[in-house]
Tab-separated table of C-alpha atoms and ligand atoms in Angstrom:
chain	number	residue	atom	x	y	z
A	12	MET	CA	16.152	7.193	28.709
A	13	SER	CA	12.475	7.772	27.803
A	14	GLU	CA	10.134	5.042	28.830
A	15	PHE	CA	7.045	4.446	26.674
A	16	GLU	CA	5.048	1.332	26.719
A	17	CYS	CA	4.669	1.363	22.873
A	18	LEU	CA	7.166	3.031	20.401
A	19	VAL	CA	5.930	3.353	16.856
A	20	VAL	CA	8.537	4.047	14.184
A	21	GLY	CA	7.471	5.785	11.102
A	22	ALA	CA	4.537	8.172	10.920
A	23	GLY	CA	2.930	7.330	7.629
A	24	PRO	CA	-0.630	5.880	7.693
A	25	SER	CA	0.507	2.553	9.151
A	26	GLY	CA	2.371	4.114	11.929
A	27	ALA	CA	-0.047	6.712	12.763
A	28	ALA	CA	-3.023	4.259	12.810
A	29	ALA	CA	-0.846	1.937	15.140
A	30	ALA	CA	-0.219	4.987	17.419
A	31	VAL	CA	-3.912	5.802	17.537
A	32	ALA	CA	-4.922	2.184	18.349
A	33	ALA	CA	-2.214	1.610	20.823
A	34	GLN	CA	-2.816	4.942	22.724
A	35	ARG	CA	-6.488	4.229	22.768
A	36	ALA	CA	-5.789	0.722	24.134
A	37	GLY	CA	-4.313	2.539	27.153
A	38	MET	CA	-0.526	2.185	26.223
A	39	SER	CA	1.682	5.262	26.621
A	40	THR	CA	2.801	5.671	22.975
A	41	LEU	CA	5.501	7.551	21.183
A	42	LEU	CA	5.270	7.983	17.388
A	43	ILE	CA	8.502	9.096	15.807
A	44	ASP	CA	9.308	9.986	12.203
A	45	ALA	CA	12.592	10.653	10.452
A	46	GLN	CA	11.242	13.529	8.477
A	47	PRO	CA	9.578	16.876	9.208
A	48	PRO	CA	5.861	17.274	9.576
A	49	ARG	CA	3.803	17.206	6.398
A	50	ARG	CA	6.231	15.092	4.469
A	51	ASP	CA	5.336	14.087	1.029
A	52	LYS	CA	5.063	10.325	-0.083
A	53	THR	CA	5.343	9.065	-3.534
A	54	CYS	CA	1.840	7.543	-3.981
A	55	GLY	CA	-1.226	7.506	-6.242
A	56	ASP	CA	-3.194	8.956	-3.238
A	57	GLY	CA	-6.073	6.554	-3.945
A	58	LEU	CA	-8.047	5.129	-1.061
A	59	THR	CA	-10.019	2.002	-1.594
A	60	PRO	CA	-13.260	1.361	0.247
A	61	ARG	CA	-11.128	-0.991	2.361
A	62	ALA	CA	-9.042	1.871	3.477
A	63	VAL	CA	-12.081	4.038	4.206
A	64	HIS	CA	-13.717	1.012	6.129
A	65	THR	CA	-10.592	0.927	8.425
A	66	LEU	CA	-10.777	4.705	8.859
A	67	ARG	CA	-14.381	4.304	9.798
A	68	ARG	CA	-13.662	1.458	12.366
A	69	LEU	CA	-11.141	3.779	14.021
A	70	ASP	CA	-13.508	6.599	13.862
A	71	LEU	CA	-10.995	8.621	11.792
A	72	THR	CA	-13.152	9.392	8.599
A	73	ASP	CA	-12.811	13.138	9.583
A	74	VAL	CA	-9.330	13.009	7.891
A	75	LEU	CA	-11.123	12.501	4.531
A	76	PRO	CA	-12.163	15.360	2.312
A	77	PRO	CA	-15.717	15.515	0.911
A	78	TYR	CA	-14.384	13.945	-2.331
A	79	ARG	CA	-15.580	10.349	-2.888
A	80	ASN	CA	-14.995	8.083	-5.924
A	81	LEU	CA	-17.159	5.402	-7.101
A	82	GLY	CA	-14.755	2.778	-8.686
A	83	LEU	CA	-12.436	2.069	-11.387
A	84	LYS	CA	-12.523	2.847	-15.160
A	85	LEU	CA	-10.039	0.692	-17.078
A	86	HIS	CA	-9.043	1.642	-20.537
A	87	GLY	CA	-7.002	-0.082	-23.288
A	88	PHE	CA	-6.792	-2.612	-26.026
A	89	GLY	CA	-9.855	-1.295	-27.792
A	90	GLY	CA	-12.166	-1.325	-24.734
A	91	ASP	CA	-13.360	0.641	-21.696
A	92	VAL	CA	-14.513	-1.183	-18.563
A	93	THR	CA	-16.414	0.585	-15.685
A	94	ALA	CA	-16.131	-1.310	-12.457
A	95	PRO	CA	-18.077	0.405	-9.594
A	96	TRP	CA	-16.902	-0.520	-6.029
A	97	PRO	CA	-18.996	-3.601	-4.990
A	98	ASP	CA	-21.277	-2.952	-2.017
A	99	GLY	CA	-19.587	-5.687	0.086
A	100	THR	CA	-17.938	-5.985	3.463
A	101	PHE	CA	-16.147	-2.654	3.109
A	102	GLY	CA	-19.016	-0.602	1.790
A	103	SER	CA	-18.664	1.271	-1.676
A	104	GLU	CA	-16.979	4.549	-0.556
A	105	GLY	CA	-13.543	5.292	-1.982
A	106	SER	CA	-11.691	8.557	-1.906
A	107	ALA	CA	-8.464	10.287	-2.732
A	108	VAL	CA	-6.316	12.599	-0.851
A	109	PRO	CA	-2.769	13.969	-1.389
A	110	ARG	CA	-0.552	12.026	1.016
A	111	ALA	CA	1.155	15.142	2.597
A	112	GLN	CA	-2.442	16.158	3.777
A	113	PHE	CA	-3.602	12.666	4.571
A	114	ASP	CA	-0.638	11.513	6.590
A	115	ALA	CA	-0.460	14.921	8.535
A	116	SER	CA	-4.068	14.531	9.489
A	117	LEU	CA	-3.584	10.957	10.757
A	118	VAL	CA	-0.640	12.192	12.839
A	119	ASP	CA	-2.854	14.871	14.214
A	120	ARG	CA	-5.306	12.257	15.273
A	121	ALA	CA	-2.593	10.200	16.932
A	122	ARG	CA	-1.705	13.409	18.889
A	123	THR	CA	-5.328	14.006	19.843
A	124	ALA	CA	-5.659	10.347	21.061
A	125	GLY	CA	-2.887	11.219	23.537
A	126	ALA	CA	0.347	9.819	21.736
A	127	THR	CA	3.506	11.786	21.893
A	128	VAL	CA	4.845	12.606	18.406
A	129	TRP	CA	8.372	13.552	17.500
A	130	HIS	CA	9.362	14.526	14.058
A	131	ASP	CA	12.921	14.856	12.662
A	132	CYS	CA	13.628	12.009	14.906
A	133	PRO	CA	14.912	8.822	13.174
A	134	ALA	CA	15.351	5.533	14.947
A	135	THR	CA	19.032	4.878	14.189
A	136	ARG	CA	20.004	1.800	16.059
A	137	VAL	CA	18.349	-0.984	18.127
A	138	GLU	CA	19.696	-3.070	20.944
A	139	ARG	CA	18.195	-6.522	21.480
A	140	GLU	CA	18.375	-9.057	24.273
A	141	GLN	CA	17.326	-12.684	23.181
A	142	GLY	CA	15.422	-11.179	20.240
A	143	ARG	CA	13.543	-8.618	22.271
A	144	ILE	CA	14.202	-5.000	21.447
A	145	SER	CA	15.433	-3.583	24.628
A	146	SER	CA	16.362	-0.105	23.603
A	147	VAL	CA	15.999	2.075	20.357
A	148	GLU	CA	18.487	4.915	19.879
A	149	THR	CA	17.137	8.322	18.452
A	150	PRO	CA	18.671	11.781	18.389
A	151	ARG	CA	16.474	12.655	21.244
A	152	GLY	CA	17.735	9.943	23.384
A	153	ASP	CA	17.272	6.255	23.857
A	154	ILE	CA	13.795	4.744	24.189
A	155	ARG	CA	13.169	1.590	26.262
A	156	PRO	CA	9.694	0.519	25.029
A	157	LYS	CA	7.983	-2.731	26.052
A	158	TRP	CA	6.531	-2.901	22.481
A	159	VAL	CA	7.854	-1.643	19.175
A	160	ILE	CA	5.794	-1.277	15.845
A	161	VAL	CA	8.038	-0.907	12.976
A	162	ALA	CA	6.177	1.182	10.298
A	163	ASP	CA	9.196	2.550	8.446
A	164	GLY	CA	8.007	2.055	4.891
A	165	VAL	CA	9.397	0.390	1.800
A	166	ARG	CA	13.125	0.798	2.610
A	167	SER	CA	12.492	-0.159	6.203
A	168	THR	CA	16.105	0.689	7.452
A	169	LEU	CA	15.149	-0.219	10.937
A	170	GLY	CA	13.602	-3.422	9.642
A	171	LYS	CA	16.835	-4.269	7.923
A	172	GLN	CA	18.720	-3.945	11.200
A	173	LEU	CA	16.299	-6.322	12.772
A	174	GLY	CA	16.919	-8.919	9.860
A	175	ARG	CA	14.187	-7.987	7.386
A	176	VAL	CA	15.109	-9.331	3.937
A	177	TRP	CA	13.323	-8.303	0.774
A	178	HIS	CA	13.057	-11.062	-2.014
A	179	ARG	CA	13.618	-9.363	-5.290
A	180	ASP	CA	13.030	-12.597	-7.162
A	181	GLN	CA	9.425	-12.072	-6.414
A	182	VAL	CA	7.468	-9.464	-8.359
A	183	TYR	CA	7.934	-5.775	-7.269
A	184	GLY	CA	6.670	-2.449	-8.697
A	185	ILE	CA	8.499	0.515	-10.052
A	186	ALA	CA	6.384	3.719	-10.343
A	187	ALA	CA	6.177	7.438	-10.767
A	188	ARG	CA	3.684	9.941	-9.889
A	189	SER	CA	2.998	13.623	-10.431
A	190	TYR	CA	0.301	16.157	-9.703
A	191	CYS	CA	-1.505	18.082	-12.488
A	192	GLU	CA	-4.197	20.765	-12.488
A	193	SER	CA	-7.356	19.616	-14.258
A	194	PRO	CA	-10.949	20.908	-14.671
A	195	GLU	CA	-11.960	17.201	-14.343
A	196	SER	CA	-10.648	17.141	-10.774
A	197	ASN	CA	-14.151	16.195	-9.288
A	198	GLU	CA	-14.646	13.217	-11.809
A	199	PRO	CA	-15.887	10.526	-9.502
A	200	TRP	CA	-13.972	7.522	-11.101
A	201	MET	CA	-10.359	6.354	-10.736
A	202	HIS	CA	-8.954	5.831	-14.250
A	203	SER	CA	-6.320	3.270	-15.152
A	204	HIS	CA	-4.837	2.692	-18.605
A	205	VAL	CA	-3.618	-0.778	-19.016
A	206	GLU	CA	-2.184	-0.225	-22.533
A	207	LEU	CA	0.469	2.473	-22.869
A	208	ARG	CA	2.214	3.271	-26.095
A	209	ASP	CA	5.189	5.522	-26.903
A	210	ALA	CA	4.997	8.205	-29.618
A	211	ARG	CA	5.833	5.631	-32.366
A	212	GLY	CA	2.969	3.300	-31.148
A	213	VAL	CA	5.313	0.798	-29.522
A	214	LEU	CA	3.537	-0.937	-26.505
A	215	GLN	CA	5.318	-0.012	-23.328
A	216	PRO	CA	5.597	-2.416	-20.237
A	217	GLY	CA	3.457	-0.656	-17.631
A	218	TYR	CA	0.238	0.963	-16.855
A	219	GLY	CA	-1.050	4.586	-16.224
A	220	TRP	CA	-3.439	6.161	-13.609
A	221	ILE	CA	-5.201	9.276	-13.293
A	222	PHE	CA	-6.775	9.679	-9.826
A	223	PRO	CA	-8.891	12.763	-9.454
A	224	LEU	CA	-8.427	14.472	-5.959
A	225	GLY	CA	-11.462	16.729	-5.994
A	226	ASP	CA	-9.284	19.725	-5.219
A	227	GLY	CA	-8.575	21.155	-8.613
A	228	THR	CA	-5.864	18.500	-9.237
A	229	VAL	CA	-5.331	14.945	-10.298
A	230	ASN	CA	-2.684	12.471	-9.368
A	231	LEU	CA	-1.233	11.040	-12.573
A	232	GLY	CA	1.263	8.376	-12.547
A	233	CYS	CA	2.502	5.192	-14.166
A	234	GLY	CA	4.102	1.968	-13.014
A	235	ALA	CA	5.557	-1.355	-14.150
A	236	LEU	CA	6.046	-4.813	-12.628
A	237	SER	CA	9.413	-6.346	-12.456
A	238	THR	CA	11.405	-9.247	-11.150
A	239	ASP	CA	15.145	-9.660	-10.879
A	240	ALA	CA	14.960	-12.203	-13.760
A	241	ARG	CA	12.785	-9.910	-16.029
A	242	PRO	CA	13.549	-6.357	-14.884
A	243	ALA	CA	11.060	-3.964	-16.515
A	244	LYS	CA	13.141	-1.951	-18.965
A	245	VAL	CA	11.314	1.225	-18.447
A	246	ASN	CA	12.202	4.852	-17.336
A	247	THR	CA	9.023	5.468	-15.334
A	248	LYS	CA	9.508	9.269	-15.324
A	249	ALA	CA	9.808	9.467	-19.076
A	250	LEU	CA	6.819	7.210	-19.446
A	251	LEU	CA	4.853	9.479	-17.257
A	252	ALA	CA	5.670	12.437	-19.341
A	253	GLN	CA	4.460	10.662	-22.483
A	254	TYR	CA	1.296	9.550	-20.727
A	255	ALA	CA	0.603	12.960	-19.586
A	256	ALA	CA	1.148	14.349	-23.121
A	257	GLN	CA	-1.429	11.757	-24.335
A	258	GLN	CA	-3.940	12.565	-21.765
A	259	ARG	CA	-3.452	16.400	-21.742
A	260	ALA	CA	-6.318	17.350	-24.074
A	261	LYS	CA	-8.972	14.997	-22.591
A	262	TRP	CA	-8.360	16.064	-19.007
A	263	GLY	CA	-7.246	19.703	-19.679
A	264	LEU	CA	-4.043	18.793	-17.773
A	265	GLY	CA	-1.647	21.479	-16.543
A	266	PRO	CA	2.172	20.639	-16.469
A	267	GLU	CA	3.136	17.778	-14.252
A	268	ARG	CA	4.433	18.936	-10.915
A	269	ASN	CA	6.306	17.175	-8.058
A	270	VAL	CA	7.425	14.077	-10.205
A	271	THR	CA	8.765	11.441	-7.928
A	272	SER	CA	9.425	7.781	-8.331
A	273	ALA	CA	9.748	4.867	-6.026
A	274	LEU	CA	10.202	1.033	-5.751
A	275	LEU	CA	7.560	-1.175	-4.127
A	276	PRO	CA	8.150	-4.522	-2.608
A	277	MET	CA	4.872	-6.467	-2.794
A	278	GLY	CA	2.849	-9.283	-1.775
A	279	GLY	CA	4.478	-10.060	1.494
A	280	ALA	CA	7.826	-10.713	-0.338
A	281	VAL	CA	9.860	-10.209	2.887
A	282	SER	CA	11.158	-12.392	5.583
A	283	ASN	CA	11.742	-11.756	9.352
A	284	VAL	CA	8.980	-9.404	10.100
A	285	ALA	CA	8.782	-9.912	13.873
A	286	GLY	CA	10.549	-10.797	17.173
A	287	PRO	CA	9.253	-11.295	20.761
A	288	ASN	CA	8.061	-7.689	21.296
A	289	TRP	CA	8.332	-6.127	17.744
A	290	ALA	CA	6.421	-6.368	14.400
A	291	LEU	CA	6.874	-4.770	10.990
A	292	VAL	CA	3.601	-3.537	9.466
A	293	GLY	CA	2.400	-1.793	6.313
A	294	ASP	CA	5.041	-1.459	3.552
A	295	ALA	CA	7.901	-2.526	5.835
A	296	ALA	CA	6.145	-5.930	5.721
A	297	ALA	CA	5.554	-5.593	1.946
A	298	CYS	CA	1.872	-5.482	2.568
A	299	VAL	CA	1.045	-4.014	-0.916
A	300	ASN	CA	-1.306	-5.554	-3.564
A	301	PRO	CA	0.993	-6.983	-6.380
A	302	LEU	CA	-1.856	-6.291	-8.954
A	303	ASN	CA	-2.199	-2.498	-8.398
A	304	GLY	CA	0.481	-1.210	-5.826
A	305	GLU	CA	-2.148	-0.193	-3.391
A	306	GLY	CA	-1.086	-0.448	0.298
A	307	ILE	CA	-2.697	2.071	2.400
A	308	ASP	CA	-5.553	-0.147	3.331
A	309	TYR	CA	-3.258	-2.988	4.342
A	310	GLY	CA	-1.188	-0.552	6.158
A	311	LEU	CA	-3.922	0.585	8.360
A	312	GLU	CA	-5.295	-2.893	8.921
A	313	THR	CA	-1.950	-4.427	9.738
A	314	ALA	CA	-1.265	-1.641	12.209
A	315	VAL	CA	-4.436	-2.248	14.041
A	316	ARG	CA	-4.158	-6.049	13.997
A	317	ALA	CA	-0.548	-5.820	15.381
A	318	VAL	CA	-1.674	-3.639	18.322
A	319	ASP	CA	-4.439	-6.150	18.964
A	320	LEU	CA	-1.894	-8.930	19.265
A	321	LEU	CA	0.475	-7.128	21.464
A	322	ARG	CA	-2.267	-6.093	23.819
A	323	GLU	CA	-2.969	-9.662	24.174
A	324	GLY	CA	0.555	-10.035	25.366
A	325	HIS	CA	1.671	-12.648	22.590
A	326	ASP	CA	5.330	-13.338	21.682
A	327	LEU	CA	5.086	-11.850	18.167
A	328	THR	CA	8.029	-13.845	16.536
A	329	LEU	CA	5.724	-16.475	14.941
A	330	ALA	CA	2.325	-15.178	15.851
A	331	TRP	CA	2.798	-12.047	13.565
A	332	PRO	CA	3.900	-13.920	10.425
A	333	HIS	CA	1.154	-16.443	11.115
A	334	GLU	CA	-1.467	-13.684	11.256
A	335	LEU	CA	-0.293	-12.126	8.164
A	336	ARG	CA	-0.495	-15.358	6.364
A	337	ARG	CA	-3.815	-16.274	7.646
A	338	THR	CA	-5.224	-12.915	6.605
A	339	TYR	CA	-3.547	-12.136	3.342
A	340	GLY	CA	-1.665	-15.393	2.219
A	341	GLU	CA	-3.955	-16.798	-0.221
A	342	ALA	CA	-4.909	-13.498	-1.899
A	343	PHE	CA	-1.217	-12.375	-1.977
A	344	THR	CA	-0.104	-15.771	-3.387
A	345	LEU	CA	-2.477	-15.641	-6.161
A	346	ALA	CA	-1.921	-11.841	-7.026
A	347	ARG	CA	1.753	-12.526	-7.043
A	348	ALA	CA	1.418	-15.264	-9.570
A	349	ALA	CA	-0.941	-13.145	-11.676
A	350	ALA	CA	1.435	-10.239	-11.458
A	351	ARG	CA	4.362	-12.453	-12.402
A	352	LEU	CA	2.692	-13.370	-15.635
A	353	LEU	CA	2.365	-9.578	-16.435
A	354	THR	CA	6.137	-9.378	-16.267
A	355	TYR	CA	6.326	-11.559	-19.469
A	356	PRO	CA	6.287	-9.031	-22.392
A	357	ARG	CA	3.935	-11.168	-24.469
A	358	PHE	CA	1.351	-11.817	-21.814
A	359	LEU	CA	-0.556	-8.542	-21.802
A	360	PRO	CA	-0.792	-7.986	-25.525
A	361	ALA	CA	-2.215	-11.518	-25.833
A	362	VAL	CA	-4.835	-11.445	-23.094
A	363	GLY	CA	-5.430	-7.659	-22.912
A	364	PRO	CA	-7.876	-7.591	-25.796
A	365	LEU	CA	-9.770	-10.581	-24.463
A	366	GLY	CA	-10.367	-8.887	-21.074
A	367	MET	CA	-11.133	-5.418	-22.289
A	368	ARG	CA	-13.760	-6.306	-24.931
A	369	GLY	CA	-16.940	-8.467	-25.155
A	370	ALA	CA	-17.685	-10.953	-22.513
A	371	GLY	CA	-14.293	-10.403	-20.863
A	372	ALA	CA	-15.176	-6.783	-20.370
A	373	ARG	CA	-18.599	-7.547	-18.974
A	374	PHE	CA	-17.505	-10.261	-16.517
A	375	LEU	CA	-13.854	-10.721	-16.252
A	376	MET	CA	-12.577	-7.148	-15.819
A	377	PRO	CA	-15.071	-6.073	-13.126
A	378	ALA	CA	-14.068	-9.126	-11.092
A	379	ALA	CA	-10.341	-8.370	-11.717
A	380	ALA	CA	-11.068	-4.698	-10.623
A	381	ARG	CA	-12.544	-6.027	-7.448
A	382	LEU	CA	-9.514	-8.082	-6.770
A	383	MET	CA	-7.362	-4.952	-7.645
A	384	GLY	CA	-9.217	-2.893	-5.222
A	385	ASN	CA	-8.304	-5.435	-2.446
A	386	LEU	CA	-12.131	-6.004	-2.018
A	387	VAL	CA	-12.288	-9.825	-1.431
A	388	THR	CA	-12.378	-10.893	2.118
A	389	PRO	CA	-12.295	-14.271	3.933
A	390	GLU	CA	-15.969	-13.512	4.972
A	391	ASP	CA	-17.204	-13.131	1.365
A	392	THR	CA	-19.007	-16.246	0.039
A	393	ASP	CA	-19.941	-15.166	-3.525
A	394	LEU	CA	-18.650	-17.010	-6.506
A	395	ILE	CA	-15.724	-14.612	-7.274
A	396	ALA	CA	-14.503	-14.687	-3.764
A	397	ARG	CA	-14.699	-18.446	-3.464
A	398	ALA	CA	-12.946	-19.003	-6.867
A	399	TRP	CA	-10.272	-16.507	-5.836
A	400	ARG	CA	-9.690	-18.346	-2.490
A	401	ALA	CA	-9.668	-21.628	-4.104
A	402	ALA	CA	-7.113	-20.509	-6.766
A	403	GLY	CA	-5.021	-19.024	-4.065
A	404	ARG	CA	-4.829	-22.364	-2.146
A	405	ALA	CA	-4.090	-24.165	-5.476
A	406	VAL	CA	-1.129	-22.001	-6.422
A	407	PRO	CA	2.134	-22.932	-4.682
A	408	THR	CA	2.988	-20.392	-2.006
A	409	GLY	CA	6.724	-20.239	-3.037
A	410	ARG	CA	9.155	-18.571	-0.869
A	411	ALA	CA	9.018	-15.507	1.318
A	412	LEU	CA	5.535	-14.895	2.587
A	413	TRP	CA	6.859	-13.249	5.679
A	414	ASP	CA	8.758	-16.422	6.799
A	415	PRO	CA	11.405	-16.219	9.381
A	416	SER	CA	14.546	-17.234	7.427
B	513	LIG	C1	4.068	5.338	-7.014
B	513	LIG	C2	3.170	4.654	-5.962
B	513	LIG	C3	1.792	4.887	-6.105
B	513	LIG	C4	1.032	4.276	-5.013
B	513	LIG	N1	-0.346	4.416	-5.066
B	513	LIG	C5	-1.066	3.991	-4.190
B	513	LIG	C6	-2.547	4.346	-4.075
B	513	LIG	O1	-3.060	4.973	-4.916
B	513	LIG	N2	-3.219	3.820	-3.090
B	513	LIG	C7	-2.621	2.953	-2.085
B	513	LIG	O2	-3.440	2.458	-1.113
B	513	LIG	N3	-1.276	2.665	-2.063
B	513	LIG	C8	-0.576	3.310	-2.880
B	513	LIG	N4	0.825	3.082	-2.874
B	513	LIG	C9	1.339	2.439	-1.814
B	513	LIG	C10	1.364	3.380	-0.559
B	513	LIG	O3	2.046	4.437	-0.897
B	513	LIG	C11	2.052	2.588	0.580
B	513	LIG	O4	1.454	1.302	0.702
B	513	LIG	C12	1.852	3.361	2.010
B	513	LIG	O5	2.570	4.592	1.933
B	513	LIG	C13	2.319	2.502	3.168
B	513	LIG	O6	2.297	3.283	4.295
B	513	LIG	P1	3.357	3.104	5.444
B	513	LIG	O7	2.839	3.968	6.736
B	513	LIG	O8	3.551	1.602	5.729
B	513	LIG	O9	4.737	3.613	4.931
B	513	LIG	P2	5.087	5.203	4.519
B	513	LIG	O10	3.958	5.863	4.022
B	513	LIG	O11	6.239	4.950	3.555
B	513	LIG	O12	5.716	5.753	5.912
B	513	LIG	C14	6.904	5.383	6.430
B	513	LIG	C15	7.414	6.477	7.354
B	513	LIG	O13	8.486	5.943	8.056
B	513	LIG	C16	9.398	6.964	8.201
B	513	LIG	N5	10.793	6.425	8.483
B	513	LIG	C17	11.561	5.616	7.712
B	513	LIG	N6	12.686	5.246	8.279
B	513	LIG	C18	12.635	5.723	9.669
B	513	LIG	C19	13.387	5.603	10.772
B	513	LIG	N7	14.503	4.874	10.863
B	513	LIG	N8	12.891	6.291	12.046
B	513	LIG	C20	11.781	6.951	11.991
B	513	LIG	N9	10.940	7.085	10.959
B	513	LIG	C21	11.401	6.518	9.723
B	513	LIG	C22	9.425	7.730	6.971
B	513	LIG	O14	9.928	8.954	7.078
B	513	LIG	C23	7.888	7.687	6.560
B	513	LIG	O15	7.262	8.876	6.994
B	513	LIG	C24	1.619	3.647	-3.909
B	513	LIG	C25	3.060	3.568	-3.885
B	513	LIG	C26	3.783	4.044	-4.809
B	513	LIG	C27	5.256	3.971	-4.787
């Protein structure tokens, strides 16, 4: 039996940040991951200012490359909108890094902080006594931690054993990404195409992105929103190939490499995320923005916050879902409602032209881009932030914002 005060399961950004925070807080910490070092992760690789801000708080900005981006450029429905990152609570620096590199650097920092790191080491089974995790089985022996942070990602196999339920009646994402060489790799804007058409000009459900990485390549991908009632009828890999073909000349794109796809539970659409001495963080807790699929920032934040709570010795069973709802509840509720509208096939063609041209393009879309960049906080008091929060309170929460079931 190995005894560690804190066990972190999953060494993505959420798990690595949790391990850094726990070890620095004086807890002997073990970080384990099912996969080998430098594992890849299907992602757009974009880091919002909110993610960069949390890295700065953790004194981890040295994991970032020199490349910085300035904001979003949205294209489609006859318009182009430029939305610089606002200089608010989080600052205005975004970045983008291939995940294999970013995640490995964060794991290195966890090790430097003093955490023990085991790769190729899945948590396979948990034992519980009155809800508390008493022991976690791994191929390297059983661990008997005082606290467990479950950061095992979208599928959250350990979370499932602990009772985590994903509600597919809520909106979720399906997405594919690739890497392409491009001479425009230093372009300082993240690009998003909100109108995708096939070769015959038929509007496709979904959106595309090109996120320059500053290393001679871009991350090119596409995604669509779905619910069980209205599943997006789209083959994301085929759509990605079409999109790359359409953008090839403009970006001087090389062939798409490493094409992978994944599902994304979003907007807190899971239940049972905590017990007395354990909490799910990051993707495992569906902490992903329903409007754009970004979750690295929330993963880093939830990791740090969960460690704060367990340091204070709280029983996490109700404290953790309460904390998630307090911090993200209004924003996620509203984003989920907006994203649900986007799953109606007629919605986007009707409102897209209004948003992307004229006054909509000047006022509406920059505000939307701020919301898409996860850049509104409870501390912000400007008009957009207040309107967003008021709308969040007005929309019925519905089921499954991290509720215990
Ligand atoms: C196509 C796509 C594009 C995206 N684009 C962006 C973007 O541009 N920007 C952004 O911010 N977010 C983006 N996201 C979301 C982002 O990828 C996730 O929010 C982020 O990876 C969450 O990090 P995490 O640490 O919670 O989970 P993960 O990064 O998935 O890490 C989980 C880790 O847990 C390990 N694990 C799983 N089970 C076990 C087990 N039983 N025992 C031990 N280890 C285990 C896995 O091996 C993995 O390493 C995108 C997602 C998709 C699918």
